[in-house]
Coordinates of C-alpha atoms in Angstrom, one line a residue:
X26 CA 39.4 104.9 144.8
X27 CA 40.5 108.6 145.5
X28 CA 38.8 109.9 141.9
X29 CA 35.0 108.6 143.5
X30 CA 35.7 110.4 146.6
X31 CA 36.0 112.9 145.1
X32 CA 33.3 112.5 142.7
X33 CA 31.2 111.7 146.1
X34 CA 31.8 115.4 146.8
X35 CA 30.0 116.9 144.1
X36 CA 26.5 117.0 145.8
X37 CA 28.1 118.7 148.3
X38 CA 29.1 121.3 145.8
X39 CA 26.0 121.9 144.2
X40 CA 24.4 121.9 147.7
X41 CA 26.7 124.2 148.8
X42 CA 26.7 126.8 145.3
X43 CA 23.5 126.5 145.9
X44 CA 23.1 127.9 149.3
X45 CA 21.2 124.8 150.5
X46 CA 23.3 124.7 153.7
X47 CA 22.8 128.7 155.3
X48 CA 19.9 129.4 157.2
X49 CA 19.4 132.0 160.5
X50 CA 22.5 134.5 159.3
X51 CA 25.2 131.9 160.1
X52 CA 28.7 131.7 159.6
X53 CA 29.9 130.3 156.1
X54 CA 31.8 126.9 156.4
X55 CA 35.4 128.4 155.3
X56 CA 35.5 130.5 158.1
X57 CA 34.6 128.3 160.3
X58 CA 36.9 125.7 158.6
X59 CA 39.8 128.2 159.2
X60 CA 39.1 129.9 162.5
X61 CA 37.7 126.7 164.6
X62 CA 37.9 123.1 162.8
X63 CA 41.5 123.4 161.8
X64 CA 43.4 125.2 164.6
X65 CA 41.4 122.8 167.1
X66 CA 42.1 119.9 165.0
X67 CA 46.4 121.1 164.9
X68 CA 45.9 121.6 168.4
X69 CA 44.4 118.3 169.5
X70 CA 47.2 116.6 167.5
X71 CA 50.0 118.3 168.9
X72 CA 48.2 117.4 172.3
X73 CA 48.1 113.9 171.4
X74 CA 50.8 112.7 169.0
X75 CA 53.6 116.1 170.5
X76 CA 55.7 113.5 172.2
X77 CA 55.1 110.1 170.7
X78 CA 57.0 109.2 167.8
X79 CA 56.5 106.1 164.8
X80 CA 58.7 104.4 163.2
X81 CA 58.0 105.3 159.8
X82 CA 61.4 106.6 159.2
X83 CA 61.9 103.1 157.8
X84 CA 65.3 101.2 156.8
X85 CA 67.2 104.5 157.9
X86 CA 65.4 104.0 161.1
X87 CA 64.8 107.3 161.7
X88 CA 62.2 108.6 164.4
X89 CA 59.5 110.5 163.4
X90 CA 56.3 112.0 164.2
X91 CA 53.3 111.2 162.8
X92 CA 50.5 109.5 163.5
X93 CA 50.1 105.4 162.8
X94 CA 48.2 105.5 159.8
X95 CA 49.5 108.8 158.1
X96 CA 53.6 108.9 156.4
X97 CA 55.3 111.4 157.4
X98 CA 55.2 113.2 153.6
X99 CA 51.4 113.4 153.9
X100 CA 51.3 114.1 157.7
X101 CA 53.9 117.2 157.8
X102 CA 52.5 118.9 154.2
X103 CA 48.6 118.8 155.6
X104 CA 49.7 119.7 158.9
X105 CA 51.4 122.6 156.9
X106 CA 48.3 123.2 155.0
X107 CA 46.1 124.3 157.8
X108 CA 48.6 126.3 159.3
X109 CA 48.8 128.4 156.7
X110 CA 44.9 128.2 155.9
X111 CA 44.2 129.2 159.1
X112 CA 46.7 132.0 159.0
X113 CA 44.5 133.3 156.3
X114 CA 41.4 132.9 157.7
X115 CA 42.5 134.6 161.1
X116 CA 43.7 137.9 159.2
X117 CA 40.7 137.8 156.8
X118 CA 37.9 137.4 159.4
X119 CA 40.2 139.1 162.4
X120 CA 37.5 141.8 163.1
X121 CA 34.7 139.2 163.1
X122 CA 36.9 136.7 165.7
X123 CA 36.0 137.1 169.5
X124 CA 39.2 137.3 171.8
X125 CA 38.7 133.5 172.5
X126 CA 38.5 132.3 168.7
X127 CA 41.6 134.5 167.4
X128 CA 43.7 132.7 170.6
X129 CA 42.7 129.4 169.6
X130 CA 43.5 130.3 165.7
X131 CA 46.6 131.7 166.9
X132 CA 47.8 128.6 168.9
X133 CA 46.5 126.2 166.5
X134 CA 48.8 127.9 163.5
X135 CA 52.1 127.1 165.9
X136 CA 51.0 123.8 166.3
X137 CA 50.6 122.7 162.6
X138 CA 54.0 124.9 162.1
X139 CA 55.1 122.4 165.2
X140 CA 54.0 119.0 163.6
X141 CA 55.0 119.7 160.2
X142 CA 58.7 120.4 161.5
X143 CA 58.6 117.8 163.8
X144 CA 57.5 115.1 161.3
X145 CA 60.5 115.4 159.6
X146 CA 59.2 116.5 156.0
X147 CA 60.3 118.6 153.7
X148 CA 57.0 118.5 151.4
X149 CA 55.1 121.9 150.5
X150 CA 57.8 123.8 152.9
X151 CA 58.8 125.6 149.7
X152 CA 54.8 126.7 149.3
X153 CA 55.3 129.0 152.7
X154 CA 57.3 131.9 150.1
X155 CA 54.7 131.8 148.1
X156 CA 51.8 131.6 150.4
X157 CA 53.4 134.9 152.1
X158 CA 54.1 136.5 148.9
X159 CA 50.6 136.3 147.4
X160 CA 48.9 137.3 150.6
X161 CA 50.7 140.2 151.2
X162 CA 50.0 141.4 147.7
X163 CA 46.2 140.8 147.6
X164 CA 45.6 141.4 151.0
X165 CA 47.7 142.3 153.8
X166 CA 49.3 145.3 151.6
X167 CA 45.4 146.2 150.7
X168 CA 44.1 146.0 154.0
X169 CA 47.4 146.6 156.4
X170 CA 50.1 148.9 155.4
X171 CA 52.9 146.9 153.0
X172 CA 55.3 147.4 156.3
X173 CA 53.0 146.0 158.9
X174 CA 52.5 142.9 156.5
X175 CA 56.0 142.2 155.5
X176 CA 56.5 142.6 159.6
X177 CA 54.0 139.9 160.5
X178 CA 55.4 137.3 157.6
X179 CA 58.9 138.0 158.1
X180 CA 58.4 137.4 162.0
X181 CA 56.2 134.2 161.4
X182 CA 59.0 133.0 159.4
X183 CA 62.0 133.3 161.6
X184 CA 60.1 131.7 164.0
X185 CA 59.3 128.9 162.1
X186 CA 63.2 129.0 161.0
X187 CA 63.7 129.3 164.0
X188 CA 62.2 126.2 165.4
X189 CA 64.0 124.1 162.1
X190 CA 67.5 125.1 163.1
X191 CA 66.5 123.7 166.6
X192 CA 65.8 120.1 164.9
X193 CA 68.4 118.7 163.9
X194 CA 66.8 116.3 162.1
X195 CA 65.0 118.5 159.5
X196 CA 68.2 120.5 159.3
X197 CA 69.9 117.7 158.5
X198 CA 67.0 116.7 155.5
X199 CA 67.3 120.2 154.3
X200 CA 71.2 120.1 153.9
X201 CA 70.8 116.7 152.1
X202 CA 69.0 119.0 149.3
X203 CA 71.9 120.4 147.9
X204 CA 74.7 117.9 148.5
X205 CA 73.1 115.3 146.8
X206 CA 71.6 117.2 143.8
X207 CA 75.6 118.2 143.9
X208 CA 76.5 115.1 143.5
X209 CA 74.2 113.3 141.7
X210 CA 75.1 111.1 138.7
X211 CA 73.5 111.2 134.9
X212 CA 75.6 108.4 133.9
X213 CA 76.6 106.3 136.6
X214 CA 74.7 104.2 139.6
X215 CA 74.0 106.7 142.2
X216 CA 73.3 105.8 145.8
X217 CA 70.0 105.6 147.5
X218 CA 69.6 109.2 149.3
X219 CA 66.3 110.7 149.7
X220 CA 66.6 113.4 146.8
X221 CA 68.7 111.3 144.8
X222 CA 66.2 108.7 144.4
X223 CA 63.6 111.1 143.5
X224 CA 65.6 112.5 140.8
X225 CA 66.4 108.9 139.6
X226 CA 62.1 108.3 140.1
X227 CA 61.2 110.9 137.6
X228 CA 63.9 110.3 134.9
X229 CA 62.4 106.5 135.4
X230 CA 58.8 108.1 135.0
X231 CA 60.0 109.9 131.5
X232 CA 61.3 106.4 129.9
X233 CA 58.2 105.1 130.9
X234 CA 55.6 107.5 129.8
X235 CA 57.8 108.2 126.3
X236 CA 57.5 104.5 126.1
X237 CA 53.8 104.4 126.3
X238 CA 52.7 107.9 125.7
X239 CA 49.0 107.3 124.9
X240 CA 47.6 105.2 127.3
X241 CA 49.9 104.4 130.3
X242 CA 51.0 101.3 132.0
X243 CA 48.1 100.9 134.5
X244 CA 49.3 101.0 137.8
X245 CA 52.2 98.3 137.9
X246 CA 52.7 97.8 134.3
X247 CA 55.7 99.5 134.0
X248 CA 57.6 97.0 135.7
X249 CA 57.7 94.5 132.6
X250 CA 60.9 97.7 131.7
X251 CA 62.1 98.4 134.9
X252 CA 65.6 96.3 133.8
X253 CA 65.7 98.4 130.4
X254 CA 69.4 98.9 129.9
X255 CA 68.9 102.7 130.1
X256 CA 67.5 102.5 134.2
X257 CA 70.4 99.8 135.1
X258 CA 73.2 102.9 134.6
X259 CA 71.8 105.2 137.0
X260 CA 69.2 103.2 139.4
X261 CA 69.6 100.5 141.7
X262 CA 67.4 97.8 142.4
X263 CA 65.6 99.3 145.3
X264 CA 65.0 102.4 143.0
X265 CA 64.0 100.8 139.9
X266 CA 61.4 98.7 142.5
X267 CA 60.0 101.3 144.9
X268 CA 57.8 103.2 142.2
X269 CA 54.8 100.4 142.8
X270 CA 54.4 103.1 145.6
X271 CA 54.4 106.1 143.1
X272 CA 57.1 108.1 141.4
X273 CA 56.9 110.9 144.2
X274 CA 55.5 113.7 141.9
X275 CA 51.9 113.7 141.5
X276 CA 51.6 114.3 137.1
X277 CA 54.2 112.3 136.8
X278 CA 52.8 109.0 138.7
X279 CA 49.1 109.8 136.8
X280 CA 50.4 110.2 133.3
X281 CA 52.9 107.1 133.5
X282 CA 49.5 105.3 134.6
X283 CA 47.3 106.6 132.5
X284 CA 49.1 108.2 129.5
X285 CA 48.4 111.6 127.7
X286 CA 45.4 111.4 129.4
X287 CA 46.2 111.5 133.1
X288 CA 48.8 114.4 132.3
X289 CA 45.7 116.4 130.8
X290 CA 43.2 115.4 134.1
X291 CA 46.2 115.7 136.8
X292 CA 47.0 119.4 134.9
X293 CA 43.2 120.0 134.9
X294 CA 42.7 119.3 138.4
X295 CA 45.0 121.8 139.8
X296 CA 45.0 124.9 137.3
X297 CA 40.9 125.1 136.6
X298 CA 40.5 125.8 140.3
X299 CA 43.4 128.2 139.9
X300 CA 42.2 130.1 136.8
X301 CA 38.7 130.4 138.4
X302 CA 40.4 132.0 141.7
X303 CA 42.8 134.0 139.6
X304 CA 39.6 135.7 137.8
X305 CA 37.9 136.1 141.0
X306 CA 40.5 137.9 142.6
X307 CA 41.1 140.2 139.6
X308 CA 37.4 140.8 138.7
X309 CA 35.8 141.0 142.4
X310 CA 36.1 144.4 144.3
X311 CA 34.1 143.0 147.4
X312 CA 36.4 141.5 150.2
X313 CA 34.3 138.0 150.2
X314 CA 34.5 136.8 146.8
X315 CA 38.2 137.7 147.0
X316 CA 39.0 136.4 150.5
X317 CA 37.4 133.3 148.9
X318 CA 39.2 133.3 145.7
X319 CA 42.6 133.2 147.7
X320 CA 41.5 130.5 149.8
X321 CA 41.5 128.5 146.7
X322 CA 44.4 129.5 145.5
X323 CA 46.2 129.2 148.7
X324 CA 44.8 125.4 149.0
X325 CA 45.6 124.5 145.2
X326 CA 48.8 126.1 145.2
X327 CA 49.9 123.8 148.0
X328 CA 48.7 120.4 146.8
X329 CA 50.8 121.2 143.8
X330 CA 54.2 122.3 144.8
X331 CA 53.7 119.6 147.6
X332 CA 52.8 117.3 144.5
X333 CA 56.1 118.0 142.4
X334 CA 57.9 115.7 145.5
X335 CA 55.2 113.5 146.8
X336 CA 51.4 112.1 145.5
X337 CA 49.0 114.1 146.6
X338 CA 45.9 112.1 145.9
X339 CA 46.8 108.6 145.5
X340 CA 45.5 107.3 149.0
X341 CA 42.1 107.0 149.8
X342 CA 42.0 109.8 153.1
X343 CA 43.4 112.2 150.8
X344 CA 41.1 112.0 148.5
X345 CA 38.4 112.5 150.9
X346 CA 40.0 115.5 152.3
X347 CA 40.8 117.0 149.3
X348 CA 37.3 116.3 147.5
X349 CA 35.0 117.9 150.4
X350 CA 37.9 120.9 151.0
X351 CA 37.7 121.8 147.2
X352 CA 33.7 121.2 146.7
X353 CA 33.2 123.8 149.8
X354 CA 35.8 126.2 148.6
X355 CA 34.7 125.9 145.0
X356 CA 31.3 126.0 145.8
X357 CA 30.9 128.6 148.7
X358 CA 32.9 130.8 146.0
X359 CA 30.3 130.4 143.4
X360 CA 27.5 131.2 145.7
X361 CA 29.3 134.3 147.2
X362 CA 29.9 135.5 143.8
X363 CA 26.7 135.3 142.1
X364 CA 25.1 136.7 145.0
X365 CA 21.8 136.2 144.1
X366 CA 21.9 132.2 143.9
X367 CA 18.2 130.3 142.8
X368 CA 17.8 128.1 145.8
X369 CA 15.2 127.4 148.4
X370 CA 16.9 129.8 151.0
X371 CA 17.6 132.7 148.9
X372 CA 16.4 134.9 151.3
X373 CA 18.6 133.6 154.1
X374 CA 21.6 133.1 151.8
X375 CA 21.5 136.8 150.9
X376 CA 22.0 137.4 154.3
X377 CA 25.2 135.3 154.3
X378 CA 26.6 137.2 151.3
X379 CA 26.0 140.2 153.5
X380 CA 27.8 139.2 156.1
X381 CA 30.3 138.1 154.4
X382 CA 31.0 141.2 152.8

């Protein structure tokens, strides 16, 4: 179901590249994405779900927040997601905000830091680094002095660090990293930890698609070799069951369902948005096209390091979300950099691009 929601998305896009959707001078839809829809969307969550709790922790019976429909994975790597988004947008239209609108962006970016931490996740943490890295290169350094832009990410950071070493929970997940990577067995059964079982999930995922290489299993068809002599050594029965759910690494689940082929889509689907953001930035010397550009690669970048530990567009809502995101990043980038698009409102559109630059 996720693929046509996302294919549902496409007239969006070519409304969008277009420039179907501008009239009067306004805004374009990334900015106010970043600046007003996300912040007041972290906002009204933390408002709403900052003090209940869910029991998706599961058999550990761990506490955690989230919402009722959402797991935690999902919940703390989207809430993560338009943190970080609408950090971006807040330094990249700052002179363009009103008073009012760069508050709200502010406190909206401490409240998706807030629930991510708070839902106990450790998915697309390890984006943040990179996320900092690549805007200070392409823009804060460019725009800002390299000094007042390391300032702002460092500070950001220890505050966020800050506000992990105060969980104890989330410290706790973190420390599990290395202790059980440390002591996790190629040869013999190992326990069912969190990592542990992640690591045993993709070595499970390898027999499987070595098995099968051309077209996959399907979606449960790997079970008929989930008792294969090689998976009894190292996985238990709960580990060698639990992948009906996914394998926990997004290329890895779509090529042990659908063979060669889902490696080539899942690999298609996250570096042809990169490579046409990569070109942008490089080949664009107006700030729009760019600002753009890094948009995408900021969103792409996190869907897949947050897809090396979790699926990313298995479940329906995600799908969604990631289908209309990507068709008005994509396409809003297409129209800014043509600047001269063939649609009904050229006029008007050629405003937009004006004001956007």
């Amino acid at each position: 179901d996720s693929p046509l929601r996302m294919l549902l998305c496409v007239p969006v896009f070519m409304a969008i590249s277009q420039g179907w959707v501008y009239a009067h001078d306004q805004k374009s839809v990334t900015q106010t994405w970043t600046t007003l829809s996300f912040p007041l969307t972290l906002i009204w969550t933390a408002l709403d779900r900052g003090s209940h709790t869910t029991a998706w922790g599961g058999r550990r019976g761990d506490s955690v927040l989230t919402t009722h429909f959402v797991d935690p994975l999902s919940f703390g790597s989207l809430t993560l997601l338009l943190s970080l988004l609408s950090f971006a947008g807040l330094t990249f239209y700052w002179q363009q905000l009103r008073a009012a609108s760069r508050l709200i962006t502010v406190l909206g970016i401490f409240c998706g830091f807030y629930l991510a931490i708070m839902s106990g996740s450790r998915t697309g943490w390890a984006d943040m680094p990179v996320f900092f890295l690549i805007w200070t290169l392409f823009f804060g350094s460019k725009k800002w002095s390299l000094k007042k832009s390391l300032l702002l990410c460092i500070s950001t950071t220890l505050l966020v660090a800050i506000a992990v070493y105060a969980n104890p929970y989330i410290l706790k997940k973190i420390n599990l990293i290395f202790s059980e990577i440390s002591n996790y067995h190629w040869s013999e059964m190992n326990k069912d930890g969190s990592v542990t079982l992640r690591i045993s999930f993709y070595r499970m995922a390898v027999h499987y698609i070595l098995a099968n290489p051309i077209v996959g299993w399907g979606d449960l068809g790997w079970m008929a070799r989930m008792n294969d002599p090689e998976l009894l050594v190292y996985a238990s029965e709960f580990a060698r069951d639990f992948p009906r759910n996914g394998f926990h690494n997004e290329i890895l689940t779509n090529t042990v369902r659908s063979g060669i082929w889902g490696l080539l889509s899942s690999l298609a689907f996250f570096l042809l948005p990169m490579q046409w953001a990569i070109r942008q930035i490089r080949s664009q010397t107006k700030d729009a096209p760019r600002h753009q550009a890094l948009f995408i690669l900021f969103f792409m970048l996190h869907l897949l390091i947050a897809g090396m530990t979790t699926e990313v567009t298995n479940l329906i809502f995600l799908g969604s979300f990631i289908g209309i995101t990507m068709a008005v990043l994509l396409g809003e980038s297409l129209y800014i950099a043509e600047e001269a698009p063939s649609s009904p409102l050229k006029t008007s559109g050629a405003k937009v691009v004006s004001r956007l630059d």
